[in-house]
PDB file of C-alpha atoms and ligand atoms in Angstrom:
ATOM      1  CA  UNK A   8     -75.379-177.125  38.145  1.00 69.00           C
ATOM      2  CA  UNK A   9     -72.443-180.016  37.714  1.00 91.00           C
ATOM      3  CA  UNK A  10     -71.901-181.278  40.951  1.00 95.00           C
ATOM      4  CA  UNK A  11     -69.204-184.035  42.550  1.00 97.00           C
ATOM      5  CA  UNK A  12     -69.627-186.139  45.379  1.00 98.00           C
ATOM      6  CA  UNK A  13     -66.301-187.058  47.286  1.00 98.00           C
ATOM      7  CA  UNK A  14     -65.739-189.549  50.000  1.00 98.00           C
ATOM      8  CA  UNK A  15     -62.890-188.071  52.530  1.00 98.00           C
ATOM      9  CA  UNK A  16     -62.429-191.260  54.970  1.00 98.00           C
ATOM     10  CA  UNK A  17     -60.608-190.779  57.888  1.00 98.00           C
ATOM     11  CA  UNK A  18     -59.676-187.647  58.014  1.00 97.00           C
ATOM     12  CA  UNK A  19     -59.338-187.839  61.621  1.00 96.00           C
ATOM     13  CA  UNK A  20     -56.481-190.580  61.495  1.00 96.00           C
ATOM     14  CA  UNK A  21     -54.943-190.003  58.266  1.00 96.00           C
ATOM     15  CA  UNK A  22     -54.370-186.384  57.841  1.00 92.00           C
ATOM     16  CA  UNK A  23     -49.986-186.283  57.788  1.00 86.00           C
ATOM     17  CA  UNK A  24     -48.468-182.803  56.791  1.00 87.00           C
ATOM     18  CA  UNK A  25     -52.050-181.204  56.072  1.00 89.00           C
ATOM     19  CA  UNK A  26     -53.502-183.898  53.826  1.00 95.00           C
ATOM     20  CA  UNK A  27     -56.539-182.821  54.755  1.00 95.00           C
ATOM     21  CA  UNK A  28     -55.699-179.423  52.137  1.00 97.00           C
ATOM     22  CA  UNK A  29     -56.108-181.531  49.878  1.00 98.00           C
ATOM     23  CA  UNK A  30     -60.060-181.371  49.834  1.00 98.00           C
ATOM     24  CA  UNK A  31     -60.106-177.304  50.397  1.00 98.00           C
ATOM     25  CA  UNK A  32     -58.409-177.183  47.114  1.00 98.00           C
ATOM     26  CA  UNK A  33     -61.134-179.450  45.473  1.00 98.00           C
ATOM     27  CA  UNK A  34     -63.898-177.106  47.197  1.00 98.00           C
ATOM     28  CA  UNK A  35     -62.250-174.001  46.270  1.00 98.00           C
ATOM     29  CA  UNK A  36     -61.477-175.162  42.927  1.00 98.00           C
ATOM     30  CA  UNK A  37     -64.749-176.429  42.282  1.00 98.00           C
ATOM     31  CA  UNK A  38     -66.438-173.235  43.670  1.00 98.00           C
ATOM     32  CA  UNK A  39     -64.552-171.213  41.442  1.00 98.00           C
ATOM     33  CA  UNK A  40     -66.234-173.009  38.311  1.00 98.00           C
ATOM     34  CA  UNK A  41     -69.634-172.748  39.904  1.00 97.00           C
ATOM     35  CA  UNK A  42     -69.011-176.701  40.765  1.00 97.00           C
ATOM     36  CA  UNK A  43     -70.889-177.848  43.436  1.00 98.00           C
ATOM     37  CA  UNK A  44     -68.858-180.235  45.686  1.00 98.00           C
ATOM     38  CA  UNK A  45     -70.195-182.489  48.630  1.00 98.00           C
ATOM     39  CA  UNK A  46     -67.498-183.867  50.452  1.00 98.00           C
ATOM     40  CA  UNK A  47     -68.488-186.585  53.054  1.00 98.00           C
ATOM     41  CA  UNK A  48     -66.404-187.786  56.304  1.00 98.00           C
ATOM     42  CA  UNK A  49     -65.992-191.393  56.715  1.00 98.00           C
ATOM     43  CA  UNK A  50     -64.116-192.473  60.636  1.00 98.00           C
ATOM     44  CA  UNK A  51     -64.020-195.623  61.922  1.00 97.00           C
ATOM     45  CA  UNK A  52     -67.148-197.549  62.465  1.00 89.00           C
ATOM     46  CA  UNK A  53     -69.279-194.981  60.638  1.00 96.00           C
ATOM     47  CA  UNK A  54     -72.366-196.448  58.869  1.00 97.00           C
ATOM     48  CA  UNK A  55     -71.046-197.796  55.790  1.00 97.00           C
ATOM     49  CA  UNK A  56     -71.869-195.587  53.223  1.00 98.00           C
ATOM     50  CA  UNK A  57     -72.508-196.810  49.476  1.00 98.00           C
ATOM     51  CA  UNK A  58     -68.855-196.010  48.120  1.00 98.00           C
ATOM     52  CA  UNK A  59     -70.485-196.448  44.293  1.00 98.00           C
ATOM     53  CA  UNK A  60     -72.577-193.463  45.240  1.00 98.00           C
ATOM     54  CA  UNK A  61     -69.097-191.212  45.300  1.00 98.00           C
ATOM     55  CA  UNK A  62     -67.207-189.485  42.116  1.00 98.00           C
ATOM     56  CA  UNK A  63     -64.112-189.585  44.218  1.00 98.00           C
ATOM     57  CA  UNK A  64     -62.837-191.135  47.553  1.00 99.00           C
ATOM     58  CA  UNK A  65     -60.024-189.854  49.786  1.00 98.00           C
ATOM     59  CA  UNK A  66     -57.637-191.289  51.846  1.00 98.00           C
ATOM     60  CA  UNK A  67     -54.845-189.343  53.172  1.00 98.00           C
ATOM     61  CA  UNK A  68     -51.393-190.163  54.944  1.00 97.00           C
ATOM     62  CA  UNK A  69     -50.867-191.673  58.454  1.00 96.00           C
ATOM     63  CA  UNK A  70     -47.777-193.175  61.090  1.00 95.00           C
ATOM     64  CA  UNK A  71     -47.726-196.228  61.094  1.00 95.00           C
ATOM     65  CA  UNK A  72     -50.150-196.406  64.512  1.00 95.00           C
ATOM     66  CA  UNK A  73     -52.824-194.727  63.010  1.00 96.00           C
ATOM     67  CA  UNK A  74     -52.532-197.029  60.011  1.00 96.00           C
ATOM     68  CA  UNK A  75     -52.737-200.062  62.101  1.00 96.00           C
ATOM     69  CA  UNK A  76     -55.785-198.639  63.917  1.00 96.00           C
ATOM     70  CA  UNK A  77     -57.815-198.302  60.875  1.00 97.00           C
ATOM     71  CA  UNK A  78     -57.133-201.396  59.254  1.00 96.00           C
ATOM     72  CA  UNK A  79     -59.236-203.559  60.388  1.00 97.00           C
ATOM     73  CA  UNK A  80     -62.058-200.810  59.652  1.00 97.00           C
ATOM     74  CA  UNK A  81     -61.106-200.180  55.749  1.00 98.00           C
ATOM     75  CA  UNK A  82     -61.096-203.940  55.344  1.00 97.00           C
ATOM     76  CA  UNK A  83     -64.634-204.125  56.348  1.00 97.00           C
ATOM     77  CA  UNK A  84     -65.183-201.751  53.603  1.00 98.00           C
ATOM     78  CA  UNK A  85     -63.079-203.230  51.090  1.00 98.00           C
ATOM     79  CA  UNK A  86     -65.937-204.944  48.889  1.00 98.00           C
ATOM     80  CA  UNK A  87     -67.740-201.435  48.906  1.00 98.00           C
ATOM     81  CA  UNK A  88     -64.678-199.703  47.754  1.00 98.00           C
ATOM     82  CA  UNK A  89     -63.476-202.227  45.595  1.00 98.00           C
ATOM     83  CA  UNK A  90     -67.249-202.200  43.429  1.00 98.00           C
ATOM     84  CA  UNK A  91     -66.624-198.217  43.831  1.00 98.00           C
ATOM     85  CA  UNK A  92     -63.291-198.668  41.769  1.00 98.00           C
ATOM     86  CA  UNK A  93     -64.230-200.685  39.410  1.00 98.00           C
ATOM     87  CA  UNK A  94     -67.700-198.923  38.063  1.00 98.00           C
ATOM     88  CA  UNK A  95     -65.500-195.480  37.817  1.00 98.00           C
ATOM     89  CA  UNK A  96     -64.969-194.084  41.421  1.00 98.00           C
ATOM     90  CA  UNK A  97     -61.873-191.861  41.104  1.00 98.00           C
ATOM     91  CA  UNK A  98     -59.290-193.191  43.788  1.00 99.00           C
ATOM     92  CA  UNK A  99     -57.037-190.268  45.265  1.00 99.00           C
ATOM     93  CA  UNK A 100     -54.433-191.729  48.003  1.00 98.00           C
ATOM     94  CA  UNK A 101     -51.609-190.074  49.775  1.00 98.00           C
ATOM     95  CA  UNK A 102     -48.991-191.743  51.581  1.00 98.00           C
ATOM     96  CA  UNK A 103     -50.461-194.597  53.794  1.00 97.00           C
ATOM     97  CA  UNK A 104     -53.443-194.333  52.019  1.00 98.00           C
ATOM     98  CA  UNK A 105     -51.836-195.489  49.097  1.00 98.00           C
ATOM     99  CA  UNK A 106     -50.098-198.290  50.886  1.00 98.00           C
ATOM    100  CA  UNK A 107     -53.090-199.528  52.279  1.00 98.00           C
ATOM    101  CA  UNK A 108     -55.022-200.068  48.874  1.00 98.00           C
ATOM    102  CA  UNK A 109     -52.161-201.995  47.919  1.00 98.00           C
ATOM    103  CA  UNK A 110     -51.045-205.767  49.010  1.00 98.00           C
ATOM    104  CA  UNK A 111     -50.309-205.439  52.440  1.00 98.00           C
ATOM    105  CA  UNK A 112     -47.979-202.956  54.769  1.00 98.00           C
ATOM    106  CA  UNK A 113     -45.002-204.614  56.861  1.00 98.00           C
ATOM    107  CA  UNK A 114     -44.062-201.296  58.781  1.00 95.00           C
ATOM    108  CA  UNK A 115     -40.417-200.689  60.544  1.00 93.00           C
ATOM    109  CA  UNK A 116     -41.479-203.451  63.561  1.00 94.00           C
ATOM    110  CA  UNK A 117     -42.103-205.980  61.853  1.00 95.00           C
ATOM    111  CA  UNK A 118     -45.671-205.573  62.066  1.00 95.00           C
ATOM    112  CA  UNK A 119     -47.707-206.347  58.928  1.00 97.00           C
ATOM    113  CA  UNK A 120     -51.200-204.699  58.139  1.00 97.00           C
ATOM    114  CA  UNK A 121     -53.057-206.351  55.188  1.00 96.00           C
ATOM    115  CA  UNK A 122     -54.140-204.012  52.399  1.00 97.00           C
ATOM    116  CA  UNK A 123     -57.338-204.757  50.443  1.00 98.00           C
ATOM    117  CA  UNK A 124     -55.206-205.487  47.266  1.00 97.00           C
ATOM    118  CA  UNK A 125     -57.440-203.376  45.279  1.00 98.00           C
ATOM    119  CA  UNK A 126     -53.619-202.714  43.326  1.00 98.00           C
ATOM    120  CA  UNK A 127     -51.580-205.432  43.296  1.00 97.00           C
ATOM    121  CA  UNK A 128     -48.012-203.342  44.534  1.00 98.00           C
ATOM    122  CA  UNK A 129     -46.829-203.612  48.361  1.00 98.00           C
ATOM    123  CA  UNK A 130     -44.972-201.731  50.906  1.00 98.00           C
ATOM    124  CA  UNK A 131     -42.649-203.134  53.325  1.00 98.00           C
ATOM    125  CA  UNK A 132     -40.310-200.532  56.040  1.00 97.00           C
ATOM    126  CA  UNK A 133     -36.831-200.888  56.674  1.00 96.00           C
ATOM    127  CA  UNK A 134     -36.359-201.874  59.971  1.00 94.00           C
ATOM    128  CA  UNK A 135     -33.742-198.531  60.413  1.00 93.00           C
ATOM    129  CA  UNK A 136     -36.038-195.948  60.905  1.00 88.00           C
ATOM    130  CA  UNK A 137     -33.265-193.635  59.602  1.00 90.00           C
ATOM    131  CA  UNK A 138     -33.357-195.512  55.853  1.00 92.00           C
ATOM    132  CA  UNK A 139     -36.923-192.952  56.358  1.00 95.00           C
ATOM    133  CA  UNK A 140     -37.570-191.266  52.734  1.00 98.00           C
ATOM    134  CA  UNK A 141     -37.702-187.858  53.737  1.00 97.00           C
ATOM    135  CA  UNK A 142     -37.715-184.507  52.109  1.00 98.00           C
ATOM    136  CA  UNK A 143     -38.723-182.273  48.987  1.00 98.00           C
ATOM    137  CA  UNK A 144     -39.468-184.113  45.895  1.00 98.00           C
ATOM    138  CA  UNK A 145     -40.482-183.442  42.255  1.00 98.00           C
ATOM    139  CA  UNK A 146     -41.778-185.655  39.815  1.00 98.00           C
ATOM    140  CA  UNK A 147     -42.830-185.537  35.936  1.00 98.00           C
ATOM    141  CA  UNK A 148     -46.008-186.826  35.506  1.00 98.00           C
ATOM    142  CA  UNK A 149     -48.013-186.637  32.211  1.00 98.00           C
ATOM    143  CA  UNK A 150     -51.614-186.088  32.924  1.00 98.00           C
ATOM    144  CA  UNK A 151     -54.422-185.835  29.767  1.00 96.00           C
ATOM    145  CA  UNK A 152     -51.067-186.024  27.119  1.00 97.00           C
ATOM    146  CA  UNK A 153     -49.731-183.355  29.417  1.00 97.00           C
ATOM    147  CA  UNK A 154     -46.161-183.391  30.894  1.00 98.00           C
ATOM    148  CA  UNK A 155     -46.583-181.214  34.156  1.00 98.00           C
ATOM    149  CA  UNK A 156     -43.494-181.301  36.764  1.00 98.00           C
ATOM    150  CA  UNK A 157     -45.514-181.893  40.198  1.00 98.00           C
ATOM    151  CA  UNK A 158     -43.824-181.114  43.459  1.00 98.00           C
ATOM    152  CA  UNK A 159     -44.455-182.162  46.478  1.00 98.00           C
ATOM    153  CA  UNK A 160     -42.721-183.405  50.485  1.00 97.00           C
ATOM    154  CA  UNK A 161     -42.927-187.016  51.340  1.00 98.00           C
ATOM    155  CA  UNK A 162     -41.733-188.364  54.595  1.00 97.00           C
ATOM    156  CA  UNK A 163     -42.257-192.353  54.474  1.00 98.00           C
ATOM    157  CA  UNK A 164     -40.591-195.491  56.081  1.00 97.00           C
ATOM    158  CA  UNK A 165     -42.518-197.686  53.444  1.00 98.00           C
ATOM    159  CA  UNK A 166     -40.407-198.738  50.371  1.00 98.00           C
ATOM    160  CA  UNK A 167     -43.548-199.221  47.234  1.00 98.00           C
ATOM    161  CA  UNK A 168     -42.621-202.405  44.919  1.00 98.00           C
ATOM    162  CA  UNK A 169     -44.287-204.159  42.553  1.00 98.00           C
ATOM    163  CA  UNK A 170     -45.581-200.480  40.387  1.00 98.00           C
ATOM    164  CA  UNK A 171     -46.234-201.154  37.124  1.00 98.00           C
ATOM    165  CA  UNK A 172     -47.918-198.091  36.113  1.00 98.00           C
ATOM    166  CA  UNK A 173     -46.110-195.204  38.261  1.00 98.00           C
ATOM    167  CA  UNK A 174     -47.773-191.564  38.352  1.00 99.00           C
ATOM    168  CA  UNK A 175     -44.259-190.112  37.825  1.00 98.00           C
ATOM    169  CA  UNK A 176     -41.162-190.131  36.990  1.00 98.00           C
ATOM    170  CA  UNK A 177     -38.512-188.453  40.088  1.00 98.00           C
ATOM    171  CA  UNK A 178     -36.768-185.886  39.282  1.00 98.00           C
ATOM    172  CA  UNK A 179     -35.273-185.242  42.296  1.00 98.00           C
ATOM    173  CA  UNK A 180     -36.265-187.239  45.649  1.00 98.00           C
ATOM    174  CA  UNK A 181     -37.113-190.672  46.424  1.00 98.00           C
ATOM    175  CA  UNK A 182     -39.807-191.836  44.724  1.00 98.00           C
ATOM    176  CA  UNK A 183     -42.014-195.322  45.773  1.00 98.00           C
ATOM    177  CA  UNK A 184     -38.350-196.417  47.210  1.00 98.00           C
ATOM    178  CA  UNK A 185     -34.949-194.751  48.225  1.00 97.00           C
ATOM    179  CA  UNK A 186     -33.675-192.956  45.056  1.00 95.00           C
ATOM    180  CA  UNK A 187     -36.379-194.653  43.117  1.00 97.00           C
ATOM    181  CA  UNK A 188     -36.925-194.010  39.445  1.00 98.00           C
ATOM    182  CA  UNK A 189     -40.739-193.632  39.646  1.00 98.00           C
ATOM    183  CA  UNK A 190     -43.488-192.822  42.392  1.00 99.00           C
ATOM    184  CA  UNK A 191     -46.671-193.524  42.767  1.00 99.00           C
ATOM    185  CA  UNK A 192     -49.518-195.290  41.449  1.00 99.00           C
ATOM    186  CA  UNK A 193     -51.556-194.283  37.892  1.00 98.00           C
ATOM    187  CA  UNK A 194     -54.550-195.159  36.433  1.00 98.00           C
ATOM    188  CA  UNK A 195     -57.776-193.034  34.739  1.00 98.00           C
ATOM    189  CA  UNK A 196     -59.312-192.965  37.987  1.00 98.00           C
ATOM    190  CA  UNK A 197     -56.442-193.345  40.374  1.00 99.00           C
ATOM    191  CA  UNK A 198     -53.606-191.201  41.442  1.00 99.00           C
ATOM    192  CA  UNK A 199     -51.778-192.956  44.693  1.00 99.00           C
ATOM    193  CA  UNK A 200     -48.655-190.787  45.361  1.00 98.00           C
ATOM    194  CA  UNK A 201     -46.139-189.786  48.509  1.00 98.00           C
ATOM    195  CA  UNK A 202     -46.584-186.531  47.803  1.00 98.00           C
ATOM    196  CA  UNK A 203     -47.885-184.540  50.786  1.00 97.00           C
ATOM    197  CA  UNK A 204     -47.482-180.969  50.724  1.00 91.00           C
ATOM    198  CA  UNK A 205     -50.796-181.208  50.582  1.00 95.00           C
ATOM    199  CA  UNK A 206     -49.361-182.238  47.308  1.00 97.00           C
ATOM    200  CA  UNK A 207     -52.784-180.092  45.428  1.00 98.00           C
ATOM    201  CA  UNK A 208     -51.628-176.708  47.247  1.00 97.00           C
ATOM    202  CA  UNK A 209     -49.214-176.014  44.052  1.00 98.00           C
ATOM    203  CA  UNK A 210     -50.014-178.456  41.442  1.00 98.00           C
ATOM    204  CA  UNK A 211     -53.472-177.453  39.660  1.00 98.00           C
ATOM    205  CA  UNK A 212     -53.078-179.653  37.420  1.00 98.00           C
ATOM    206  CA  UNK A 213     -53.530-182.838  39.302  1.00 98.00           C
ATOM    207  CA  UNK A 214     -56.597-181.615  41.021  1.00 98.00           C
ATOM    208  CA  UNK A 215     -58.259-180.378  37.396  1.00 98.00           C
ATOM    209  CA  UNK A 216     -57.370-183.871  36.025  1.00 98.00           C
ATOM    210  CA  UNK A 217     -59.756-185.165  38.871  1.00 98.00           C
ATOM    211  CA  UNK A 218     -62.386-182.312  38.950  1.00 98.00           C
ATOM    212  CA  UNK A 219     -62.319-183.062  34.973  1.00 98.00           C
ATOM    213  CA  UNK A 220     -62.708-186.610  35.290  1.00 98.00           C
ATOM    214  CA  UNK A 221     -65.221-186.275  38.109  1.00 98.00           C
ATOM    215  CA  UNK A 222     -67.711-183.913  36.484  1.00 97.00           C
ATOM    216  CA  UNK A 223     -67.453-186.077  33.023  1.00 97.00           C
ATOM    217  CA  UNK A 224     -68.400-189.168  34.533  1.00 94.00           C
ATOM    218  CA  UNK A 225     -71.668-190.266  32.878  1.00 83.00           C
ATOM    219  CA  UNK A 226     -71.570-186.606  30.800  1.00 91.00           C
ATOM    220  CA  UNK A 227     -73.369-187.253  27.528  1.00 92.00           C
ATOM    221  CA  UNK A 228     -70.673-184.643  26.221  1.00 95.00           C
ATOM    222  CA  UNK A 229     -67.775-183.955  27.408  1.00 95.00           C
ATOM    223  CA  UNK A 230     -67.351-181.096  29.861  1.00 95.00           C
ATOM    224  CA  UNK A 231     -64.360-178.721  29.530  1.00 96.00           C
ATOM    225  CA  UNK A 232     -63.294-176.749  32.550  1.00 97.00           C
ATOM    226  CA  UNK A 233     -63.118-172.752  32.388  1.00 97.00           C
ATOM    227  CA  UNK A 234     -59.257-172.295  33.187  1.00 98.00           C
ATOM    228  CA  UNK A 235     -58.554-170.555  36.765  1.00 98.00           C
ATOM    229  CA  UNK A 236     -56.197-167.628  37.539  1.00 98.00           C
ATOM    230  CA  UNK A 237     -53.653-169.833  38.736  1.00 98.00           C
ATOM    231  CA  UNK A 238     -50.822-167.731  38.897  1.00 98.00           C
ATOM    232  CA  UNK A 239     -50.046-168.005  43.032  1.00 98.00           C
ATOM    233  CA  UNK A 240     -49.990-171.481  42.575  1.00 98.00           C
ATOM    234  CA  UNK A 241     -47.662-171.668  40.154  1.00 98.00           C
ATOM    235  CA  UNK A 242     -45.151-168.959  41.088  1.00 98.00           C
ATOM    236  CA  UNK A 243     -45.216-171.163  44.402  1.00 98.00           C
ATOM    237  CA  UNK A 244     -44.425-174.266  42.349  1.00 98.00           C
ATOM    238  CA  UNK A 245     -41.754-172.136  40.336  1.00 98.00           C
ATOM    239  CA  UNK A 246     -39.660-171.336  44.068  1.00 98.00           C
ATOM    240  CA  UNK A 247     -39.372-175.186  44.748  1.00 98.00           C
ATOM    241  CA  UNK A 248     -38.550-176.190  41.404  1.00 98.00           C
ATOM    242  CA  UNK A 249     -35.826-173.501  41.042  1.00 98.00           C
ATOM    243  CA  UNK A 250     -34.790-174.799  44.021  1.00 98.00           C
ATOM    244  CA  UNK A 251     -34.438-178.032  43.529  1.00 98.00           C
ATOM    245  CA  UNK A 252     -34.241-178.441  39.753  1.00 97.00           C
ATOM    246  CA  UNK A 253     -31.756-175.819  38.727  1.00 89.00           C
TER     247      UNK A 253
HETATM  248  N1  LIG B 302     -46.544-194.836  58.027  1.00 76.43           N
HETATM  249  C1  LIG B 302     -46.230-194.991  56.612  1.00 76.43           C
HETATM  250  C2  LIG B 302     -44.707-194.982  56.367  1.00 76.43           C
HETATM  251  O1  LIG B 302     -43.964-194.592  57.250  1.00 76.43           O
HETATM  252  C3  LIG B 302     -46.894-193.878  55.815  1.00 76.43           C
HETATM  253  C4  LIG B 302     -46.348-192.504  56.173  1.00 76.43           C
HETATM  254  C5  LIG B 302     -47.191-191.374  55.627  1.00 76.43           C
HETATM  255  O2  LIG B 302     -48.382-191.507  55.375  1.00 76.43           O
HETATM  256  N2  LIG B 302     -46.536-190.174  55.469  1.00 76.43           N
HETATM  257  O3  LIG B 302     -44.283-195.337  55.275  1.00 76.43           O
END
């Protein structure tokens, strides 16, 4: 039986707007297929585990005090995760978790958290907390040569610069800044985006891209996924972007 490994670290502290979804939809999703999927809990000061070992790691969304509290945990794991990265680990990051694998994080005081510049973007807060990026938000992202319209809340002080390969294009929202033209981060193995929602609930897509790329890693052939019955999801989907498209 394929199987995938997944890394879900600080669930406990990160887990903004149901984040935590996020993995029930790779379970489910998986389960469906006949996939079986481990998903391991990482919290602060847990043995380190070896982050290579992992198809996929996991960081949700966080206020700022959470983010601060963790910090000086993650960068005690940032060699681990960084050697994950690079030999193939998928990296999925939403929110804070996303600002955290950048540069560094000044939030709305002032106070600066250092990221473990795995991507070399940062975030820095307005110090208004009313400048906050908050509300619905739909981006067009293409995803295996695939345009797919993903949609999604966000609710963030932190203003993403330095992106040089977004994950979408806004189509209505913010974006990495106020009325940005892009948001998120993109690479094979990474997708670092605002989106909460949790942002997999009605976009199937994104979380087959990962399954996909997660179940092919080290495949001597490549694996194609039986399609699912996804027709709740994307009536759901339909609602928001009717709402917010037409
Ligand atoms: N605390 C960060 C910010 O305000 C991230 C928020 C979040 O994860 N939703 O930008």
């Amino acid at each position: 039986m394929k199987s995938i490994k997944i890394l879900h670290m600080y669930a406990d502290m990160l887990d903004l707007y149901g984040d935590g979804g996020n993995m029930e939809i790779m379970k489910y999703r998986c389960a469906k297929r006949g996939i079986e999927c481990q998903v391991d809990s990482y919290s602060i000061n847990s043995p380190k585990p070896d982050f290579s070992s992992y198809d996929l790691i996991y960081i949700g969304g966080g206020a700022d005090l959470e983010q601060q509290h963790i910090s000086e945990d993650l960068m005690k794991c940032r060699e681990g995760i960084m050697k994950a990265y690079k030999s193939g680990t998928f990296q999925f990051l939403i929110c804070g978790g996303y600002q955290l694998m950048g540069k560094f994080y000044r939030d709305a005081d002032g106070n600066e958290i250092k990221g473990l510049g795995l991507f070399d973007y940062h975030t820095v807060a307005p110090s208004s907390r009313k400048l906050r990026c908050i509300g619905n938000i739909v981006i067009r992202a293409e995803l295996d040569g695939k345009s797919v319209d993903i949609v999604g809340f966000e609710n963030h002080g932190g203003q993403t610069k330095g992106v040089k390969t977004p994950f979408g294009k806004v189509l209505c929202g913010n974006g990495n800044c106020a009325s940005s033209e892009f948001e998120g981060y993109f690479e094979k193995n990474v997708i670092a985006t605002y989106l909460h929602g949790p942002c997999l609930s009605k976009n199937p897509e994104v979380s087959d891209y990962m399954i996909s790329y997660c179940v092919n890693r080290g495949a001597s052939e490549k694996i194609t996924l039986q399609p699912l019955d996804d027709k709740l999801e994307n009536d759901c989907r339909k609602v928001m972007l009717d709402r917010l498209l037409k």
